[in-house]
Amino acid sequence: MTATLEVRDLQTHFFTRAGVVKAVDGVSFTVGRGKVLGLVGESGSGKSVTGFSIIGLVDAPGRVVGGQILYQGRNLAKISEEEMRQLRGNRIAMIFQDPMMTLNPVLRVDTQMIETVLAHEKVDRETARQRARDALGMVGIPSPDERLKSYPHQFSGGMRQRVAIAIALLHRPELIIADEPTTALDVTIQGQILAEVQKLAATTGTSLIWITHDLSVVAGLADDIAVMYAGRIVEEGEVSAVLDAPLHPYTVGLIGSVPSRNKRGEPLRQIPGMTPSLLKLPAGCAFRSRCARADEVCLQEPALFDLRPGQRARCFHPHLEEVAA
Amino acid sequence: MSAVLDQQSATVAADTPIIELRNLSRRFEKKLDFAGKLAKRLGAPVREETVHAVDRVNLSIRKGEVVGLVGESGCGKSTLGRMVAGIMPPSEGTVLWRGQDVRSLNPAEAREAKLRTQMIFQDPYASLNPRMRVEDIVGEAPQFHGLVPARGFDTYVDEQMRRAGLDPAFKKRYPHQFSGGQRQRIGIARALAVKPEFIVCDEAVAALDVSIQAQILNLFMRLRQELDLTYLFISHDLSVVEHLSDRVVIMYLGRVVEQAPAEQVFARANHPYTVSLLSAVPRIEARKRAFTTVQGEIPSPLNPPSGCHFHPRCPHAHERCKVEVPALKEIAPGHFSACHLNDRA
Amino acid sequence: MSDVTLDKAPVAPKEETPFRRFVSEFMASKIAVGGLLVFSIIVVVALLAPWIAPQNPYDLGQIDIMDGRLEPGEVGGSGITHWLGTDDQGRDMLSGIMYGLRISLTVGAGSALIACLVGASLGLLAAYAGGRTDTVIMRLVDLQLSFPTILAALMILAFLGKGIMNVVIALVIVEWAYYARTVRGSALVERRREYIEAAQCLALPTRRILFRHLLPNCLPPLIVVGTIQVARAIALEATLSFLGLGVPITEPSLGLLIANGYEYMLSGKYWISFYPGVALLVTIVSINLMGDHLRDVLNPRLKK
Ligand SMILES: Nc1ncnc2c1ncn2[C@@H]1O[C@H](COP(=O)(O)OP(=O)(O)OP(=O)(O)O)[C@@H](O)[C@H]1O
Ligand SMILES: Nc1ncnc2c1ncn2[C@@H]1O[C@H](COP(=O)(O)OP(=O)(O)O)[C@@H](O)[C@H]1O
Ligand code: SF4
Ligand code: SF4
Ligand SMILES: [Mg+2]
Ligand SMILES: [Mg+2]
């Protein structure tokens, strides 16, 4: 398997007045060709910052301070702003929770899409229009010719998100980073978009990083999963391995608290306490204050241990005993 | 003071619902602006647009029940919840509190009925007044309405906070000093402080992280037992509704399309909309599955489809569906559905 | 059941109130602090004028017409060094400015305060009541704002006549609309927030919801507008007095002082107009510096 993207020990910090926020602190993962990586975690765990770091869009006072982002043998953390711009929207695209981050409210959809095509490729306008049309069709927008002439505000939220995805697809990117693109949408609309995306990944060989806090979405969509907590990956592996036999106490708690994993009417299993502030992380394992298995060993910082083939967890006392039946 | 209603509740038959909605409707008119009015005068085909946010809803909720209200965004769930809580007047229809039309109550009784129904909101940030301390947020209403003697006030506030899982040591703090889950607890303490019997939870856990969501849902269930509460639990998250409701009501574009005991809805959904909704929910058990989809968009409530509102998206739609509004009929004991297919069998 | 365990609140080093945070953010800007410092000095000088001014410019007994138009630094007949010179009546300019500041600040702040009370109440009512009440109030606001301020004030004063009280009335009439519009704008946003619905659920009376819940959350933009309007009111009063329709000649404000010296400008006796002008400028600029920074500090959109 050749990797489309390899992230090694990525560190992105925000230098705020209150102190240094280590939003991403040593994250490593690999996305294979045509594979979907699900990046999950609670809000503030560093998922979006990881995504922004890859495409070089971290806002001040933030900065990538360490690590490598290897794409086709090049380290994206080191290339110039101009080279990054060439890659962005061309080979690597990003989809946001709010589609209006991508769309310009005062321009017609066709103008925006054609401009996007022309920005990176030397084709005539008619070809560009054709490409735009095809992209809209690919994400399931009915009568794309008519829709091209509309303004973004004339679309519903779900349609707008599809247009944003279509724009991301224009250059047949090798990698799409999607940051909670369906979180604000209704389940029926989310279902439609997930179906289109799944088809795309399968047919075009595009790799996807799908950022979400919803384990159920990842379960149906992704090949691999990486669970983040307080700026680090605490567990990673194949989706079925991690979801069926989680190793890290946080993953176990997260899966356990999903209502459908609990008996109706009974109290839900819950993780006590709350996410610690990144400004004052406790020494050792960041999950310590909420972990039932914590002991003195956990005052040391756990590494990401290889615990089963293809499954790793950052924990000294992983749930190894509960082997999948 | 609560004697009025306590006495009354004793005399009312035990099976009288705590809340009953009869043909409840709420319309929102989008007023024409000046140019629109002028155009209309000159004969242009503009009209004042009307949204039927809630369209002739009938519902009764018994004491101690948890009723889940499900539907896509904009289908009228919050509007219904607000009317039940008495903070939005209906356009038509009646809300009965313990069998009595709330509009026929005298001011003291009306206030009493209003206090007995409280709401918990979705946004843990916008639902707390940022300029008040926690103790004032929780204690203002009980103090104002004289529910606690001045001397017992401090311990009363402490008790409310503790019950919602908050340390009373933090009662002098402001909302911005708390996390999302803690703020939601403050909102719960505020509601409980006026001794409600009925609570409308409007997407009360939607904005919370999964692990925090479980904590708050558990709190709701514990309080239900401790205080004998009745809930109208509004949510778009079917798995949450399945977990804690006794009965589920499904809404589509302002109308109730199906209503049944929770197990029935999840095991034997009748209405095609409910069926597609259930199939669209991502499940953690499903691996690399093909996502099934409901076709089409949610139609604009400004211009809803004729007949059965669901017909443009319904795989079983036939001619009759385009012209005739299906009535909500009982198809099995306690199981209601509004679909013409049920007349065929 | 483990959810009974109490959630620990985040450890805040000090009890952080919104006010404390506001103060520390305000203090972060050197320019704004400079503005505050200068303005405080001006206020102190104005307050203490009767004790620190070399002369009481309103007391004709202390003024000698023979000292008229002395240059800055000259010593007059009464033995006072006139650091900023004297005017044509022989009044010490430094004392005149100190006393003039009193009048200017009182008129400016007083009219702004009254206009704020009137405007904020009307704006709040318009936003909360909506419908016809809103329409009527907002049409009045539009009417008021579409009129050139100075022209409106001149007309009102032409009708009412001169006098400090009348100037204040005129300023209130031309300024309340700014406050009304500001408060209505933010109240319209705030009233849709869920904490207002929560207050309604708790059966609290409308008056209480308006003034205890809605108003405090509309304060930030009101403070910004208030600050800037004080500066505007001072400038407006100066203009009116300069045009001879403002305060009476016996109690000259800065504007009137400038007007008095205006005719001597060309004959080289610049100081009679110049120094009151500088005082006016410094006052207005210092207020605006604070106002600009307040706008940044209090704007929730600029916050994370
Ligand atoms: N104050 C209002 N003025 C005009 N229209 C309104 C108002 N409140 C609600 N509506 C409309 O009524 C319909 C139902 O709104 P409601 O807020 O109840 O939906 P909902 O099901 O709660 O949706 P969501 O899940 O997005 O909150 C929507 O079409 C909405 O635009
Ligand atoms: N502009 C910023 N300034 C300071 N801290 C930031 C900024 N953006 C993000 N962070 C911090 O980085 C951490 C991770 O944020 P993010 O990746 O957005 O979380 P999520 O997992 O919800 O996507 C959070 O603690 C957040 O507060
Ligand atoms: S390392 Fe220790 S504290 Fe951290 S998750 Fe594992 S057992 Fe818990
Ligand atoms: S009435 Fe017709 S359109 Fe409506 S749900 Fe039933 S079959 Fe479908
Ligand atoms: Mg995010
Ligand atoms: Mg809602």
XYZ file of C-alpha atoms in Angstrom, chain C residues 6-263:
258
model
C -20.017 16.937 41.696
C -18.342 18.417 38.706
C -15.312 20.375 39.637
C -15.390 23.869 38.243
C -12.324 25.054 36.383
C -9.794 26.476 38.784
C -9.667 30.204 38.228
C -6.738 31.804 40.021
C -8.722 34.827 41.103
C -12.451 35.331 41.096
C -12.706 36.605 37.574
C -15.667 38.872 37.031
C -16.614 40.237 33.612
C -15.716 43.651 34.975
C -12.218 42.640 36.017
C -11.598 41.065 32.655
C -12.846 44.219 30.980
C -10.512 46.387 33.041
C -7.484 44.255 32.271
C -8.282 44.226 28.560
C -8.810 47.971 28.533
C -5.509 48.532 30.281
C -3.730 46.521 27.605
C -3.786 49.442 25.172
C -1.248 52.164 25.898
C -3.061 54.669 23.719
C -6.370 54.161 25.501
C -4.715 54.391 28.896
C -3.038 57.587 27.715
C -6.442 58.933 26.689
C -7.875 57.988 30.053
C -4.974 59.660 31.843
C -5.264 62.922 29.907
C -9.023 62.944 30.290
C -8.750 62.322 34.032
C -6.358 65.263 34.351
C -8.790 67.451 32.424
C -11.659 66.408 34.691
C -9.607 67.042 37.823
C -8.545 70.460 36.571
C -12.140 71.339 35.759
C -13.359 70.156 39.145
C -10.680 72.000 41.059
C -10.799 75.184 38.938
C -12.112 77.452 41.733
C -9.135 76.485 43.918
C -6.300 76.236 41.452
C -7.149 78.852 38.833
C -5.116 82.071 39.220
C -8.266 84.161 38.812
C -12.027 83.836 38.955
C -12.911 84.909 35.438
C -16.581 85.433 36.356
C -15.700 87.905 39.123
C -15.552 91.291 37.424
C -13.749 92.651 40.469
C -10.718 90.534 39.692
C -10.510 91.615 36.098
C -8.855 94.733 34.879
C -9.596 95.828 31.334
C -6.166 97.442 31.299
C -4.684 93.892 31.228
C -6.463 93.183 27.927
C -4.726 91.130 25.301
C -1.535 90.521 27.230
C 0.778 88.027 25.583
C 1.418 84.644 27.172
C 3.892 84.952 30.027
C 3.326 88.675 30.691
C 2.577 89.857 34.200
C -0.632 91.812 34.561
C -1.486 94.765 36.740
C -2.808 92.577 39.527
C 0.543 90.805 39.752
C -0.634 87.560 38.157
C 1.572 85.966 35.538
C -0.733 85.234 32.602
C 0.916 82.065 31.277
C -1.521 81.843 28.407
C -2.111 85.558 28.029
C -5.371 87.425 28.520
C -8.388 88.143 26.378
C -9.672 91.535 25.306
C -11.447 92.030 28.635
C -8.246 91.356 30.544
C -9.348 87.914 31.693
C -6.596 85.396 32.400
C -6.870 82.795 29.622
C -5.634 79.904 31.790
C -8.388 80.592 34.334
C -10.911 81.109 31.559
C -10.051 77.736 30.071
C -10.275 75.953 33.430
C -13.698 77.416 34.124
C -14.744 76.930 30.509
C -13.898 73.251 30.786
C -16.327 72.974 33.685
C -19.144 74.307 31.573
C -18.214 72.253 28.507
C -17.866 68.992 30.420
C -21.045 69.507 32.436
C -23.090 70.289 29.377
C -21.530 67.445 27.385
C -21.761 64.732 30.013
C -25.115 65.912 31.382
C -26.811 65.974 28.018
C -25.266 62.628 27.067
C -26.521 61.046 30.296
C -30.079 62.296 29.879
C -30.120 61.402 26.190
C -28.840 57.954 27.098
C -31.588 57.380 29.668
C -34.303 58.507 27.289
C -32.872 56.813 24.219
C -32.012 53.512 25.899
C -35.471 53.150 27.438
C -37.189 53.860 24.142
C -34.853 51.548 22.221
C -35.401 48.743 24.700
C -39.145 49.166 24.541
C -39.098 49.225 20.731
C -37.097 45.995 20.533
C -39.075 44.075 23.132
C -42.576 45.230 22.245
C -42.071 45.161 18.475
C -45.036 45.857 16.202
C -46.532 49.313 16.163
C -44.588 50.626 19.181
C -41.393 49.720 17.404
C -42.528 51.346 14.162
C -43.479 54.628 15.807
C -40.282 54.895 17.840
C -38.067 53.963 14.945
C -39.752 56.422 12.563
C -38.984 59.154 15.110
C -35.392 57.969 15.240
C -35.115 58.014 11.454
C -36.589 61.491 11.342
C -34.149 62.684 13.962
C -31.138 61.103 12.319
C -31.962 62.320 8.846
C -31.811 65.939 10.020
C -28.383 67.631 10.071
C -27.582 67.715 13.781
C -26.235 71.225 13.907
C -29.184 72.598 12.010
C -31.663 70.892 14.304
C -29.842 72.153 17.388
C -29.726 75.688 15.993
C -33.454 75.641 15.312
C -34.270 74.349 18.768
C -32.094 76.984 20.408
C -33.513 79.718 18.227
C -36.879 78.679 19.613
C -35.871 78.128 23.248
C -33.355 80.950 23.548
C -29.876 80.910 25.099
C -28.950 79.340 28.411
C -27.121 76.315 29.725
C -30.341 74.398 30.423
C -31.622 75.094 26.945
C -28.386 73.905 25.372
C -28.687 70.669 27.325
C -32.295 70.234 26.165
C -31.306 70.856 22.567
C -28.445 68.373 22.784
C -30.695 65.717 24.326
C -33.230 66.178 21.543
C -30.642 65.787 18.810
C -28.809 62.893 20.455
C -31.291 60.493 22.040
C -31.861 58.799 18.692
C -28.290 57.460 18.540
C -28.781 55.687 21.850
C -32.214 54.408 20.890
C -30.914 52.944 17.662
C -27.914 51.336 19.342
C -29.896 49.775 22.160
C -32.628 48.536 19.868
C -30.062 46.926 17.600
C -28.410 44.939 20.338
C -31.670 44.270 22.178
C -33.135 42.716 19.036
C -30.246 40.275 18.997
C -30.271 39.636 22.730
C -34.010 39.116 23.077
C -33.827 36.106 20.770
C -31.328 34.428 23.036
C -32.497 31.555 25.094
C -31.870 33.188 28.456
C -34.704 35.594 27.709
C -36.990 32.654 26.955
C -35.829 31.065 30.179
C -36.777 34.208 32.093
C -40.210 34.085 30.452
C -40.602 30.451 31.497
C -39.860 31.514 35.053
C -42.886 33.824 34.884
C -40.851 36.937 35.618
C -42.671 40.185 34.784
C -41.796 42.040 31.588
C -40.321 45.050 33.379
C -37.901 42.828 35.231
C -36.895 40.975 32.069
C -36.322 44.298 30.301
C -34.180 45.968 32.906
C -32.519 43.068 34.713
C -31.912 40.674 31.846
C -32.053 42.541 28.558
C -30.527 45.928 29.384
C -27.335 44.733 31.107
C -26.537 42.692 28.015
C -27.003 45.700 25.738
C -24.596 47.836 27.761
C -21.326 47.314 25.869
C -22.350 49.055 22.635
C -24.187 51.645 24.712
C -21.005 52.502 26.594
C -19.109 52.875 23.337
C -21.757 55.105 21.797
C -22.058 57.033 25.065
C -18.346 57.807 25.130
C -18.295 59.009 21.577
C -21.506 60.995 22.052
C -20.009 62.848 25.034
C -17.223 64.015 22.759
C -19.755 64.934 20.096
C -21.895 66.812 22.603
C -18.903 68.826 23.782
C -17.995 69.686 20.202
C -21.585 70.538 19.387
C -21.943 72.776 22.394
C -18.708 74.535 21.403
C -20.051 75.042 17.903
C -23.351 76.428 19.169
C -21.584 78.780 21.550
C -19.175 79.814 18.850
C -22.143 80.720 16.706
C -23.524 82.725 19.602
C -26.536 80.534 20.295
C -25.147 78.529 23.182
C -24.168 79.444 26.711
C -24.509 83.068 27.923
C -21.513 85.376 27.650
C -21.243 85.656 31.438
C -20.298 81.995 31.784
C -18.194 81.271 28.739
C -17.545 77.691 27.676
C -14.568 76.759 25.504
C -16.549 77.423 22.352
C -17.429 80.929 23.409
C -13.818 81.627 24.401
C -12.736 80.641 20.929
C -15.394 82.850 19.409
C -14.273 85.801 21.550
C -10.731 85.627 20.315
C -11.612 84.889 16.757
C -11.536 88.498 15.542
